CSV table of C-alpha atoms and ligand atoms in Angstrom, one decimal:
chain,number,residue,atom,x,y,z
A,1200,MET,CA,-94.2,10.8,-119.9
A,1201,THR,CA,-92.8,14.3,-120.1
A,1202,ILE,CA,-94.5,16.7,-117.7
A,1203,THR,CA,-94.2,20.3,-119.0
A,1204,ALA,CA,-95.7,23.5,-117.8
A,1205,LYS,CA,-95.6,25.2,-121.2
A,1206,ASP,CA,-99.3,26.1,-121.1
A,1207,LYS,CA,-99.2,27.6,-117.6
A,1208,PRO,CA,-100.1,31.3,-117.6
A,1209,LYS,CA,-97.2,33.6,-116.8
A,1210,ILE,CA,-99.3,36.0,-114.7
A,1211,SER,CA,-99.9,34.7,-111.2
A,1212,LEU,CA,-103.6,34.2,-110.8
A,1213,LEU,CA,-103.4,34.5,-107.0
A,1214,SER,CA,-101.6,37.9,-107.1
A,1215,ASP,CA,-104.1,39.1,-109.7
A,1216,ALA,CA,-107.1,37.9,-107.6
A,1217,SER,CA,-105.5,39.6,-104.5
A,1218,LYS,CA,-105.4,42.9,-106.3
A,1219,ARG,CA,-109.1,42.7,-106.9
A,1220,LEU,CA,-109.7,41.8,-103.3
A,1221,GLU,CA,-107.8,44.9,-102.1
A,1222,LYS,CA,-109.9,47.1,-104.4
A,1223,ALA,CA,-113.1,45.6,-103.0
A,1224,LEU,CA,-112.0,45.9,-99.4
A,1225,LYS,CA,-112.2,49.8,-99.7
A,1226,HIS,CA,-115.9,49.5,-100.1
A,1227,VAL,CA,-116.8,46.9,-97.4
A,1228,ASP,CA,-117.0,47.2,-93.7
A,1229,ILE,CA,-115.3,43.9,-92.8
A,1230,SER,CA,-113.3,43.1,-89.6
A,1231,GLU,CA,-109.6,42.7,-89.6
A,1232,ASP,CA,-110.0,39.2,-88.3
A,1233,ALA,CA,-112.1,38.2,-91.3
A,1234,ILE,CA,-109.5,39.7,-93.7
A,1235,ALA,CA,-106.7,37.8,-91.9
A,1236,ARG,CA,-108.6,34.5,-92.2
A,1237,LEU,CA,-109.2,35.1,-95.9
A,1238,GLN,CA,-105.5,35.5,-96.6
A,1239,HIS,CA,-104.7,31.9,-95.9
A,1240,PRO,CA,-106.1,28.6,-97.2
A,1241,LYS,CA,-107.5,26.5,-94.4
A,1242,THR,CA,-106.1,23.2,-95.7
A,1243,SER,CA,-103.5,22.5,-98.5
A,1244,LEU,CA,-102.8,18.9,-99.1
A,1245,SER,CA,-100.1,17.7,-101.5
A,1246,VAL,CA,-100.1,14.0,-102.3
A,1247,SER,CA,-98.2,11.6,-104.5
A,1248,ILE,CA,-100.1,9.0,-106.5
A,1249,PRO,CA,-98.3,5.9,-107.7
A,1250,VAL,CA,-99.9,4.4,-110.8
A,1251,ARG,CA,-99.2,1.1,-112.5
A,1252,MET,CA,-98.9,1.8,-116.2
A,1253,ASP,CA,-100.1,-0.5,-118.9
A,1254,ASP,CA,-96.6,-1.6,-119.8
A,1255,GLY,CA,-96.0,-2.7,-116.2
A,1256,SER,CA,-93.9,0.3,-115.1
A,1257,LEU,CA,-94.8,2.5,-112.1
A,1258,LYS,CA,-95.2,6.3,-112.4
A,1259,VAL,CA,-95.8,8.6,-109.5
A,1260,PHE,CA,-97.9,11.7,-110.1
A,1261,SER,CA,-98.3,14.8,-107.9
A,1262,GLY,CA,-101.8,15.8,-106.8
A,1263,TYR,CA,-103.3,18.5,-104.6
A,1264,ARG,CA,-106.5,19.4,-102.8
A,1265,VAL,CA,-107.0,22.8,-101.2
A,1266,ARG,CA,-109.9,23.8,-99.0
A,1267,TYR,CA,-109.6,27.5,-98.9
A,1268,ASP,CA,-112.4,28.4,-96.6
A,1269,ASP,CA,-115.4,26.5,-95.3
A,1270,THR,CA,-117.1,29.0,-93.0
A,1271,ARG,CA,-120.2,29.2,-95.2
A,1272,GLY,CA,-120.3,25.4,-95.8
A,1273,ALA,CA,-118.4,22.5,-97.1
A,1274,GLY,CA,-115.6,23.1,-99.6
A,1275,LYS,CA,-116.7,23.0,-103.2
A,1276,GLY,CA,-114.5,22.9,-106.3
A,1277,GLY,CA,-113.4,21.1,-109.4
A,1278,VAL,CA,-110.4,18.8,-110.1
A,1279,ARG,CA,-108.1,19.8,-112.9
A,1280,TYR,CA,-105.8,17.4,-114.9
A,1281,HIS,CA,-103.1,19.4,-116.6
A,1282,PRO,CA,-99.3,19.4,-116.9
A,1283,GLY,CA,-99.3,23.0,-115.5
A,1284,VAL,CA,-101.1,22.2,-112.3
A,1285,SER,CA,-99.2,23.3,-109.2
A,1286,LEU,CA,-100.1,23.9,-105.5
A,1287,ASP,CA,-100.0,27.7,-106.1
A,1288,GLU,CA,-102.5,27.4,-109.0
A,1289,VAL,CA,-104.8,25.1,-107.0
A,1290,GLN,CA,-104.7,27.5,-104.1
A,1291,SER,CA,-105.6,30.4,-106.4
A,1292,LEU,CA,-108.5,28.6,-107.9
A,1293,ALA,CA,-109.8,27.5,-104.5
A,1294,PHE,CA,-109.7,31.2,-103.4
A,1295,TRP,CA,-111.8,32.1,-106.5
A,1296,MET,CA,-114.3,29.4,-105.7
A,1297,THR,CA,-114.7,30.8,-102.1
A,1298,PHE,CA,-115.8,34.1,-103.6
A,1299,LYS,CA,-117.9,32.5,-106.3
A,1300,CYS,CA,-119.9,30.4,-103.9
A,1301,ALA,CA,-120.4,33.4,-101.6
A,1302,LEU,CA,-121.5,35.6,-104.4
A,1303,LEU,CA,-124.2,33.1,-105.5
A,1304,ASP,CA,-125.1,32.7,-101.8
A,1305,LEU,CA,-124.6,28.9,-102.0
A,1306,PRO,CA,-124.0,27.1,-98.7
A,1307,PHE,CA,-120.5,26.2,-99.7
A,1308,GLY,CA,-117.0,27.4,-99.1
A,1309,GLY,CA,-114.3,27.3,-101.8
A,1310,ALA,CA,-111.9,24.4,-102.7
A,1311,LYS,CA,-110.0,23.0,-105.7
A,1312,GLY,CA,-107.9,20.0,-106.7
A,1313,GLY,CA,-105.6,18.9,-109.4
A,1314,ILE,CA,-103.1,16.5,-110.7
A,1315,THR,CA,-100.0,17.4,-112.6
A,1316,VAL,CA,-100.5,15.2,-115.7
A,1317,ASN,CA,-101.2,15.4,-119.4
A,1318,PRO,CA,-104.3,13.1,-119.5
A,1319,LYS,CA,-104.0,12.8,-123.3
A,1320,GLU,CA,-100.8,10.7,-122.8
A,1321,LEU,CA,-102.6,8.1,-120.6
A,1322,SER,CA,-104.8,5.1,-121.7
A,1323,LYS,CA,-108.3,5.0,-120.3
A,1324,ALA,CA,-107.3,2.3,-117.9
A,1325,GLU,CA,-104.4,4.3,-116.6
A,1326,LEU,CA,-106.6,7.4,-116.3
A,1327,GLU,CA,-109.0,5.3,-114.2
A,1328,ARG,CA,-106.2,4.0,-111.9
A,1329,LEU,CA,-104.9,7.6,-111.5
A,1330,SER,CA,-108.4,9.0,-110.6
A,1331,ARG,CA,-109.0,6.2,-108.1
A,1332,GLY,CA,-105.5,6.6,-106.7
A,1333,TYR,CA,-106.1,10.4,-106.2
A,1334,ILE,CA,-109.2,9.6,-104.2
A,1335,ASP,CA,-107.3,7.0,-102.1
A,1336,ALA,CA,-104.8,9.8,-101.3
A,1337,ILE,CA,-107.2,12.6,-100.4
A,1338,ALA,CA,-110.1,10.5,-99.0
A,1339,ASP,CA,-109.6,11.8,-95.4
A,1340,ALA,CA,-109.8,15.4,-96.6
A,1341,ILE,CA,-113.1,15.2,-98.5
A,1342,GLY,CA,-116.7,14.2,-97.8
A,1343,ILE,CA,-120.3,15.2,-98.3
A,1344,ASP,CA,-120.2,17.7,-95.5
A,1345,VAL,CA,-116.4,18.4,-95.8
A,1346,ASP,CA,-115.3,19.0,-99.4
A,1347,ILE,CA,-117.1,18.2,-102.6
A,1348,LEU,CA,-115.4,17.5,-105.9
A,1349,ALA,CA,-116.5,18.5,-109.5
A,1350,PRO,CA,-115.1,18.4,-113.0
A,1351,ASP,CA,-112.7,21.1,-114.3
A,1352,VAL,CA,-110.2,21.3,-117.2
A,1353,TYR,CA,-109.7,17.8,-118.7
A,1354,THR,CA,-111.9,16.0,-116.3
A,1355,ASN,CA,-115.4,14.9,-117.2
A,1356,ALA,CA,-118.5,13.0,-116.0
A,1357,VAL,CA,-116.9,9.6,-116.4
A,1358,ILE,CA,-114.0,10.6,-114.2
A,1359,MET,CA,-116.4,12.0,-111.6
A,1360,GLY,CA,-118.2,8.7,-111.6
A,1361,TRP,CA,-115.0,6.8,-110.8
A,1362,MET,CA,-114.1,9.2,-108.0
A,1363,MET,CA,-117.6,8.9,-106.4
A,1364,ASP,CA,-117.3,5.1,-106.7
A,1365,GLN,CA,-113.9,5.0,-105.2
A,1366,TYR,CA,-114.8,7.2,-102.3
A,1367,SER,CA,-117.9,5.0,-101.7
A,1368,THR,CA,-115.8,1.9,-101.7
A,1369,ILE,CA,-113.5,3.4,-99.1
A,1370,GLN,CA,-116.4,4.4,-96.9
A,1371,ARG,CA,-118.3,1.2,-97.5
A,1372,ILE,CA,-121.5,3.2,-98.1
A,1373,LEU,CA,-122.8,4.9,-101.3
A,1374,CYS,CA,-121.7,8.6,-101.1
A,1375,ARG,CA,-123.1,10.2,-104.2
A,1376,GLY,CA,-123.0,13.7,-102.9
A,1377,VAL,CA,-119.2,13.8,-102.5
A,1378,VAL,CA,-118.8,14.5,-106.2
A,1379,THR,CA,-120.9,16.5,-108.6
A,1380,GLY,CA,-120.9,16.5,-112.4
A,1381,LYS,CA,-121.5,12.7,-112.4
A,1382,PRO,CA,-123.2,10.8,-115.2
A,1383,LEU,CA,-127.0,11.0,-114.9
A,1384,THR,CA,-127.4,7.3,-114.1
A,1385,LEU,CA,-124.9,7.6,-111.2
A,1386,GLY,CA,-126.8,10.5,-109.6
A,1387,GLY,CA,-125.9,13.4,-111.9
A,1388,SER,CA,-128.3,16.3,-112.4
A,1389,GLU,CA,-130.3,17.2,-115.5
A,1390,GLY,CA,-128.9,20.4,-116.9
A,1391,ARG,CA,-125.4,20.1,-115.4
A,1392,ASP,CA,-123.7,19.9,-118.8
A,1393,THR,CA,-125.3,23.1,-120.1
A,1394,ALA,CA,-125.4,24.9,-116.7
A,1395,THR,CA,-122.5,27.2,-117.3
A,1396,ALA,CA,-123.8,28.4,-120.7
A,1397,MET,CA,-127.3,28.7,-119.3
A,1398,GLY,CA,-126.1,30.8,-116.4
A,1399,ALA,CA,-124.0,33.1,-118.7
A,1400,PHE,CA,-127.0,33.4,-121.1
A,1401,THR,CA,-129.2,34.5,-118.1
A,1402,VAL,CA,-126.7,37.2,-117.0
A,1403,ILE,CA,-126.3,38.4,-120.6
A,1404,GLN,CA,-130.1,38.7,-121.1
A,1405,ALA,CA,-130.7,40.4,-117.8
A,1406,MET,CA,-127.8,42.9,-118.1
A,1407,LEU,CA,-128.1,43.9,-121.8
A,1408,SER,CA,-131.8,44.7,-121.2
A,1409,LYS,CA,-130.6,47.5,-118.9
A,1410,PHE,CA,-129.0,49.1,-122.0
A,1411,ALA,CA,-132.1,48.6,-124.1
A,1412,LEU,CA,-130.1,46.5,-126.5
A,1413,GLN,CA,-132.3,44.3,-128.8
A,1414,PRO,CA,-130.9,40.9,-129.5
A,1415,ARG,CA,-131.4,41.3,-133.3
A,1416,GLU,CA,-129.3,44.5,-133.3
A,1417,THR,CA,-126.5,43.0,-131.1
A,1418,THR,CA,-123.4,41.5,-132.6
A,1419,VAL,CA,-121.4,38.9,-130.6
A,1420,ALA,CA,-117.9,37.4,-130.9
A,1421,ILE,CA,-117.0,34.3,-128.8
A,1422,GLN,CA,-113.5,33.1,-128.1
A,1423,GLY,CA,-113.5,29.3,-127.3
A,1424,PHE,CA,-115.9,26.9,-128.9
A,1425,GLY,CA,-116.0,24.2,-126.2
A,1426,ASN,CA,-118.6,23.0,-123.7
A,1427,ALA,CA,-119.3,26.5,-122.4
A,1428,GLY,CA,-118.7,28.7,-125.6
A,1429,ALA,CA,-120.4,26.5,-128.1
A,1430,THR,CA,-123.5,25.9,-125.9
A,1431,LEU,CA,-123.8,29.6,-125.2
A,1432,ALA,CA,-123.4,30.4,-128.9
A,1433,GLY,CA,-126.4,28.2,-129.6
A,1434,LEU,CA,-128.5,29.8,-126.8
A,1435,LEU,CA,-127.7,33.3,-128.0
A,1436,GLU,CA,-128.5,32.5,-131.6
A,1437,ASP,CA,-131.8,31.0,-130.6
A,1438,ALA,CA,-132.6,34.2,-128.8
A,1439,GLY,CA,-131.9,36.2,-131.9
A,1440,TYR,CA,-128.4,37.6,-131.3
A,1441,LYS,CA,-126.1,37.8,-134.3
A,1442,ILE,CA,-123.0,35.7,-133.6
A,1443,VAL,CA,-120.5,37.1,-136.1
A,1444,ALA,CA,-117.3,35.3,-134.9
A,1445,VAL,CA,-116.2,32.2,-133.0
A,1446,SER,CA,-112.8,30.6,-132.5
A,1447,ASP,CA,-111.0,27.6,-131.0
A,1448,SER,CA,-107.4,26.9,-130.2
A,1449,LYS,CA,-106.5,26.7,-133.9
A,1450,GLY,CA,-108.1,30.1,-134.9
A,1451,GLY,CA,-111.4,31.6,-135.7
A,1452,ILE,CA,-114.0,32.5,-138.4
A,1453,TYR,CA,-115.9,35.8,-139.0
A,1454,ALA,CA,-119.0,36.4,-141.1
A,1455,SER,CA,-120.5,39.9,-140.9
A,1456,GLN,CA,-124.0,38.6,-141.8
A,1457,GLY,CA,-123.9,36.2,-138.8
A,1458,LEU,CA,-122.9,32.5,-138.4
A,1459,ASP,CA,-125.2,29.5,-138.5
A,1460,ILE,CA,-124.1,28.0,-135.1
A,1461,ALA,CA,-125.7,24.6,-135.6
A,1462,GLY,CA,-124.0,24.3,-138.9
A,1463,VAL,CA,-120.6,25.3,-137.5
A,1464,THR,CA,-121.0,22.9,-134.7
A,1465,GLU,CA,-122.0,20.0,-136.9
A,1466,HIS,CA,-119.1,20.7,-139.3
A,1467,LYS,CA,-116.6,21.0,-136.5
A,1468,ASN,CA,-117.8,17.7,-134.9
A,1469,GLN,CA,-117.5,15.9,-138.2
A,1470,SER,CA,-114.3,17.4,-139.6
A,1471,ARG,CA,-112.6,18.7,-136.5
A,1472,GLU,CA,-112.1,22.1,-138.3
A,1473,MET,CA,-114.0,25.3,-138.0
A,1474,LYS,CA,-115.7,26.7,-141.1
A,1475,ALA,CA,-118.8,28.9,-141.6
A,1476,VAL,CA,-121.4,26.5,-142.9
A,1477,TYR,CA,-125.1,26.4,-143.4
A,1478,CYS,CA,-126.7,23.1,-142.8
A,1479,GLN,CA,-130.1,22.0,-144.0
A,1480,ASP,CA,-131.1,18.5,-142.9
A,1481,THR,CA,-127.9,16.4,-143.6
A,1482,VAL,CA,-126.6,18.8,-146.3
A,1483,CYS,CA,-124.1,21.4,-145.2
A,1484,SER,CA,-122.5,23.9,-147.5
A,1485,ILE,CA,-119.7,26.3,-146.7
A,1486,VAL,CA,-120.7,29.9,-146.8
A,1487,GLU,CA,-118.6,33.1,-147.2
A,1488,HIS,CA,-116.5,33.9,-144.2
A,1489,GLN,CA,-113.1,35.3,-143.2
A,1490,VAL,CA,-110.5,33.2,-141.3
A,1491,ILE,CA,-109.2,35.2,-138.3
A,1492,SER,CA,-106.8,34.7,-135.5
A,1493,ASN,CA,-107.8,34.7,-131.8
A,1494,GLU,CA,-106.0,38.1,-131.4
A,1495,GLU,CA,-108.1,39.5,-134.3
A,1496,LEU,CA,-111.3,38.1,-132.7
A,1497,LEU,CA,-110.6,40.0,-129.5
A,1498,ALA,CA,-110.3,43.2,-131.4
A,1499,LEU,CA,-113.4,42.9,-133.5
A,1500,ASP,CA,-115.9,45.8,-133.7
A,1501,VAL,CA,-118.7,44.0,-132.0
A,1502,ASP,CA,-121.2,44.9,-129.3
A,1503,VAL,CA,-120.5,41.9,-127.1
A,1504,LEU,CA,-117.2,40.0,-126.6
A,1505,ILE,CA,-117.3,36.6,-124.7
A,1506,PRO,CA,-113.9,35.1,-123.8
A,1507,ALA,CA,-114.8,31.4,-123.1
A,1508,ALA,CA,-111.4,29.7,-123.5
A,1509,LEU,CA,-108.5,30.4,-121.2
A,1510,GLU,CA,-107.0,32.7,-118.5
A,1511,ASN,CA,-105.1,35.9,-119.3
A,1512,GLN,CA,-106.3,36.5,-122.8
A,1513,ILE,CA,-106.9,40.3,-122.5
A,1514,THR,CA,-103.8,41.9,-120.9
A,1515,GLN,CA,-102.3,45.4,-120.9
A,1516,ASP,CA,-100.7,44.5,-124.3
A,1517,ASN,CA,-104.0,44.1,-126.2
A,1518,ALA,CA,-106.7,45.7,-124.0
A,1519,GLN,CA,-106.6,49.0,-126.0
A,1520,ALA,CA,-107.5,47.1,-129.2
A,1521,VAL,CA,-110.7,45.8,-127.7
A,1522,LYS,CA,-113.7,47.6,-129.2
A,1523,ALA,CA,-116.6,45.7,-127.7
A,1524,LYS,CA,-118.7,47.7,-125.3
A,1525,TYR,CA,-119.7,44.7,-123.2
A,1526,ILE,CA,-117.5,41.8,-122.1
A,1527,PHE,CA,-119.0,38.8,-120.4
A,1528,GLU,CA,-116.2,36.5,-118.9
A,1529,VAL,CA,-117.2,32.9,-119.3
A,1530,ALA,CA,-113.6,31.7,-118.9
A,1531,ASN,CA,-112.0,32.0,-115.5
A,1532,GLY,CA,-109.7,35.0,-115.3
A,1533,PRO,CA,-109.5,35.9,-119.0
A,1534,ILE,CA,-108.8,39.6,-118.2
A,1535,THR,CA,-105.8,40.6,-116.1
A,1536,SER,CA,-106.2,43.4,-113.5
A,1537,ASP,CA,-104.0,45.7,-115.6
A,1538,ALA,CA,-106.2,45.2,-118.5
A,1539,ASP,CA,-109.3,45.9,-116.3
A,1540,GLN,CA,-108.0,49.5,-115.8
A,1541,ILE,CA,-107.5,50.1,-119.5
A,1542,LEU,CA,-111.0,48.7,-120.3
A,1543,ALA,CA,-112.6,50.9,-117.6
A,1544,GLN,CA,-111.0,54.0,-119.1
A,1545,GLN,CA,-112.4,53.0,-122.5
A,1546,GLY,CA,-115.9,52.8,-120.9
A,1547,THR,CA,-116.2,49.0,-121.4
A,1548,TYR,CA,-118.6,47.1,-119.1
A,1549,VAL,CA,-116.9,44.0,-117.9
A,1550,PHE,CA,-119.2,41.4,-116.3
A,1551,PRO,CA,-117.0,39.2,-114.1
A,1552,ASP,CA,-116.3,35.5,-114.3
A,1553,ILE,CA,-117.4,34.8,-110.7
A,1554,LEU,CA,-120.9,35.9,-111.7
A,1555,VAL,CA,-121.1,35.0,-115.5
A,1556,ASN,CA,-119.8,31.4,-115.2
A,1557,ALA,CA,-121.4,30.6,-111.9
A,1558,GLY,CA,-124.2,28.5,-113.5
A,1559,GLY,CA,-121.9,25.4,-113.3
A,1560,VAL,CA,-121.4,25.5,-109.5
A,1561,THR,CA,-125.0,26.5,-109.0
A,1562,VAL,CA,-126.3,23.3,-110.7
A,1563,SER,CA,-123.5,21.4,-108.9
A,1564,TYR,CA,-125.2,22.6,-105.7
A,1565,PHE,CA,-128.6,21.4,-107.1
A,1566,GLU,CA,-127.0,18.0,-107.8
A,1567,TRP,CA,-125.7,17.8,-104.2
A,1568,VAL,CA,-129.2,18.7,-102.9
A,1569,GLN,CA,-130.8,16.1,-105.1
A,1570,ASN,CA,-128.3,13.4,-104.0
A,1571,ARG,CA,-129.0,14.1,-100.4
A,1572,SER,CA,-132.8,14.2,-100.7
A,1573,GLY,CA,-133.1,11.4,-103.2
A,1574,TRP,CA,-135.6,13.6,-105.1
A,1575,TYR,CA,-134.6,14.2,-108.7
A,1576,TRP,CA,-135.7,17.3,-110.6
A,1577,THR,CA,-136.6,17.7,-114.3
A,1578,LEU,CA,-134.5,19.7,-116.7
A,1579,ALA,CA,-137.2,22.4,-116.7
A,1580,GLU,CA,-137.1,22.6,-112.8
A,1581,VAL,CA,-133.3,22.8,-112.8
A,1582,ASN,CA,-133.2,25.6,-115.4
A,1583,GLN,CA,-136.0,27.5,-113.8
A,1584,ARG,CA,-134.2,27.4,-110.4
A,1585,LEU,CA,-130.9,28.3,-112.0
A,1586,GLN,CA,-132.3,31.3,-113.9
A,1587,ALA,CA,-134.1,32.6,-110.8
A,1588,LYS,CA,-130.9,32.4,-108.7
A,1589,ILE,CA,-128.6,33.9,-111.3
A,1590,GLU,CA,-131.0,36.8,-112.1
A,1591,LEU,CA,-131.3,37.6,-108.4
A,1592,GLU,CA,-127.6,37.7,-107.8
A,1593,ALA,CA,-126.8,39.5,-111.1
A,1594,GLU,CA,-129.3,42.2,-110.2
A,1595,GLN,CA,-127.7,42.7,-106.7
A,1596,VAL,CA,-124.2,43.1,-108.3
A,1597,TRP,CA,-125.7,45.6,-110.7
A,1598,GLN,CA,-127.3,47.6,-107.9
A,1599,ILE,CA,-124.1,47.6,-105.8
A,1600,SER,CA,-122.1,48.9,-108.8
A,1601,GLN,CA,-124.7,51.7,-109.4
A,1602,ASP,CA,-125.0,52.6,-105.7
A,1603,LEU,CA,-121.3,52.7,-104.9
A,1604,LYS,CA,-120.3,53.9,-108.4
A,1605,ILE,CA,-117.8,51.1,-108.9
A,1606,ASP,CA,-117.1,48.6,-111.7
A,1607,LEU,CA,-119.0,45.4,-111.8
A,1608,ARG,CA,-116.1,43.2,-110.8
A,1609,THR,CA,-115.5,45.1,-107.7
A,1610,ALA,CA,-119.2,45.1,-107.0
A,1611,ALA,CA,-119.2,41.3,-107.2
A,1612,TYR,CA,-116.3,41.0,-104.8
A,1613,VAL,CA,-118.0,43.5,-102.4
A,1614,GLN,CA,-121.1,41.3,-102.3
A,1615,ALA,CA,-119.1,38.1,-101.8
A,1616,LEU,CA,-116.9,39.8,-99.1
A,1617,LYS,CA,-119.9,41.0,-97.2
A,1618,ARG,CA,-121.3,37.5,-97.0
A,1619,LEU,CA,-118.0,36.0,-96.1
A,1620,GLY,CA,-117.3,38.7,-93.5
A,1621,GLU,CA,-120.7,38.2,-91.8
A,1622,ALA,CA,-120.1,34.4,-91.6
A,1623,LEU,CA,-116.6,34.8,-90.2
A,1624,ASP,CA,-117.6,37.5,-87.7
A,1625,ALA,CA,-120.5,35.3,-86.5
A,1626,LYS,CA,-117.8,33.2,-84.8
A,1627,GLY,CA,-116.7,36.2,-82.8
A,1628,ASN,CA,-114.2,38.9,-83.8
A,1629,ARG,CA,-111.9,41.3,-82.0
A,1630,ASN,CA,-114.7,43.7,-81.1
A,1631,TYR,CA,-116.6,40.8,-79.5
A,1632,PHE,CA,-113.7,39.4,-77.4
A,1633,ALA,CA,-112.2,42.8,-76.5
A,1634,HIS,CA,-115.4,44.1,-74.9
A,1635,GLN,CA,-115.9,41.4,-72.2
A,1636,GLU,CA,-118.0,43.8,-70.1
A,1637,SER,CA,-120.6,44.4,-72.8
A,1638,PRO,CA,-123.8,42.6,-71.6
A,1639,SER,CA,-125.4,42.8,-75.1
A,1640,LEU,CA,-122.5,41.0,-76.6
A,1641,ASN,CA,-121.8,38.5,-73.9
A,1642,LYS,CA,-125.3,37.6,-72.9
A,1643,PRO,CA,-127.4,36.7,-75.9
A,1644,GLU,CA,-131.2,36.9,-75.3
A,1645,GLY,CA,-132.4,34.3,-72.8
A,1646,VAL,CA,-128.9,33.7,-71.3
A,1647,LYS,CA,-128.6,34.8,-67.6
B,1985,NAD,P1,-113.5,23.2,-123.2
B,1985,NAD,O1,-112.2,22.5,-123.0
B,1985,NAD,O2,-114.7,22.4,-123.5
B,1985,NAD,O3,-113.4,24.3,-124.3
B,1985,NAD,C1,-112.3,25.2,-124.4
B,1985,NAD,C2,-112.3,25.8,-125.8
B,1985,NAD,O4,-111.3,26.8,-125.9
B,1985,NAD,C3,-112.0,24.8,-126.9
B,1985,NAD,O5,-112.9,25.2,-128.0
B,1985,NAD,C4,-110.6,25.1,-127.2
B,1985,NAD,O6,-110.3,24.8,-128.6
B,1985,NAD,C5,-110.6,26.6,-127.0
B,1985,NAD,N1,-109.2,27.1,-126.8
B,1985,NAD,C6,-108.2,26.6,-126.2
B,1985,NAD,N2,-107.1,27.4,-126.3
B,1985,NAD,C7,-107.6,28.5,-127.0
B,1985,NAD,C8,-106.9,29.7,-127.4
B,1985,NAD,N3,-105.7,30.0,-127.2
B,1985,NAD,N4,-107.7,30.6,-128.1
B,1985,NAD,C9,-109.0,30.4,-128.4
B,1985,NAD,N5,-109.6,29.2,-128.0
B,1985,NAD,C10,-108.9,28.3,-127.3
B,1985,NAD,O7,-113.7,24.1,-121.9
B,1985,NAD,P2,-115.0,24.7,-121.3
B,1985,NAD,O8,-115.6,23.7,-120.3
B,1985,NAD,O9,-115.8,25.2,-122.4
B,1985,NAD,O10,-114.4,25.9,-120.4
B,1985,NAD,C11,-114.0,27.1,-121.0
B,1985,NAD,C12,-113.6,28.1,-120.0
B,1985,NAD,O11,-114.8,28.3,-119.2
B,1985,NAD,C13,-112.5,27.7,-119.0
B,1985,NAD,O12,-111.8,28.9,-118.6
B,1985,NAD,C14,-113.2,27.2,-117.8
B,1985,NAD,O13,-112.5,27.3,-116.6
B,1985,NAD,C15,-114.4,28.1,-117.8
B,1985,NAD,N6,-115.5,27.5,-117.1
B,1985,NAD,C16,-116.2,26.4,-117.6
B,1985,NAD,C17,-117.2,25.8,-116.8
B,1985,NAD,C18,-117.9,24.6,-117.3
B,1985,NAD,O14,-118.8,24.1,-116.6
B,1985,NAD,N7,-117.6,24.1,-118.5
B,1985,NAD,C19,-117.6,26.3,-115.6
B,1985,NAD,C20,-116.9,27.5,-115.1
B,1985,NAD,C21,-115.9,28.0,-115.9
């Protein structure tokens, strides 16, 4: 098998994330100690995973698990299978997860894992051996109260089930809560598969209401028609928004009168190609539409643009062409920090990934809670709790941005940093240890 890194983004995610952190630091009163702690991952594990292939040969794969910070709770983060996975990428994603969990006020720190592999080149049996081998290699670094795994790019519920099973085999006790995003029958949660889209939908509804935008008058373009993008398109269409363009890796379609999302989805599932179709019962007919490139989709004259595919899609090279007034980042890191500045000058409102796509990790948290309590919730209960949580945190980000007159991304980082800073400082900081004589600091109430 050839391992290539051709799909790896050229812009370093970690350096881009650090730039945003620096910007937020200007608005937060956070101790030097906390900043120093946040500049280094707590644990970075690199492992090699020998796998017996179907033809009898042995291949050794590289895998990683990084727990960036666990001050607010056990590490939490997905496992990515991709040829471009590297330790640097996994560290960046773990850093991002630390801020996302803090922003949503979940009792988790941030973590991430990955294997450098093209899973499409493996048989199902090889994929199972690789997934179980990965758990064998990192078992000492994970656990229900240590670090909890979840799906990410090219990993799914079946793989999560294998991982939970392997960890339980090693521990000789059923440990459902060590992995989230599992199949329902193995302790998964209702609503986990639609959680990211549902969270994004909640943010969009709450935020657009501030601009008095009526769904029926609002045009939307969505880049990426996968789990998150397609589900979100359906939710928005049901709420009355006009979805005029969608795309996948092969390109997109545009129809000014609005697309029939159920029809597009059905046609794509059957034929693997994207066409604007209208379906009634089992009869689908192709309707008038324009074929557009992904670059053209990003530059459409729409009210709302939703990047829901990959990182680094809007950069300093194409940001000026973006005409949408509101961008909701469903993908992780679709806009570079250089592009952020251009969009801000154009008056574009960018609602950041760590808020917009946090529905997935929030329902992962619900899954962990359900596994631990053994009390399983209905879909309505999951969605109601998800919406309440996301609405609360979105409103706070909005308020911070209004109060401090800063962009929404910086406001989200400010909120996350405050929570992380408080937790890190609660263990004592320079002020605490340097003032030994201070009775109020050294003698908590009741201590003589
Ligand atoms: P997915 O693999 O189901 O779908 C990705 C979609 O993007 C596919 O339609 C694919 O064809 C399309 N795509 C790939 N390359 C493209 C390109 N160059 N231009 C346009 N479209 C392209 O993935 P997903 O789970 O929907 O995730 C999408 C994004 O959302 C990722 O950035 C992911 O990290 C982020 N995200 C997803 C979740 C989740 O729970 N699914 C949670 C948080 C963040």
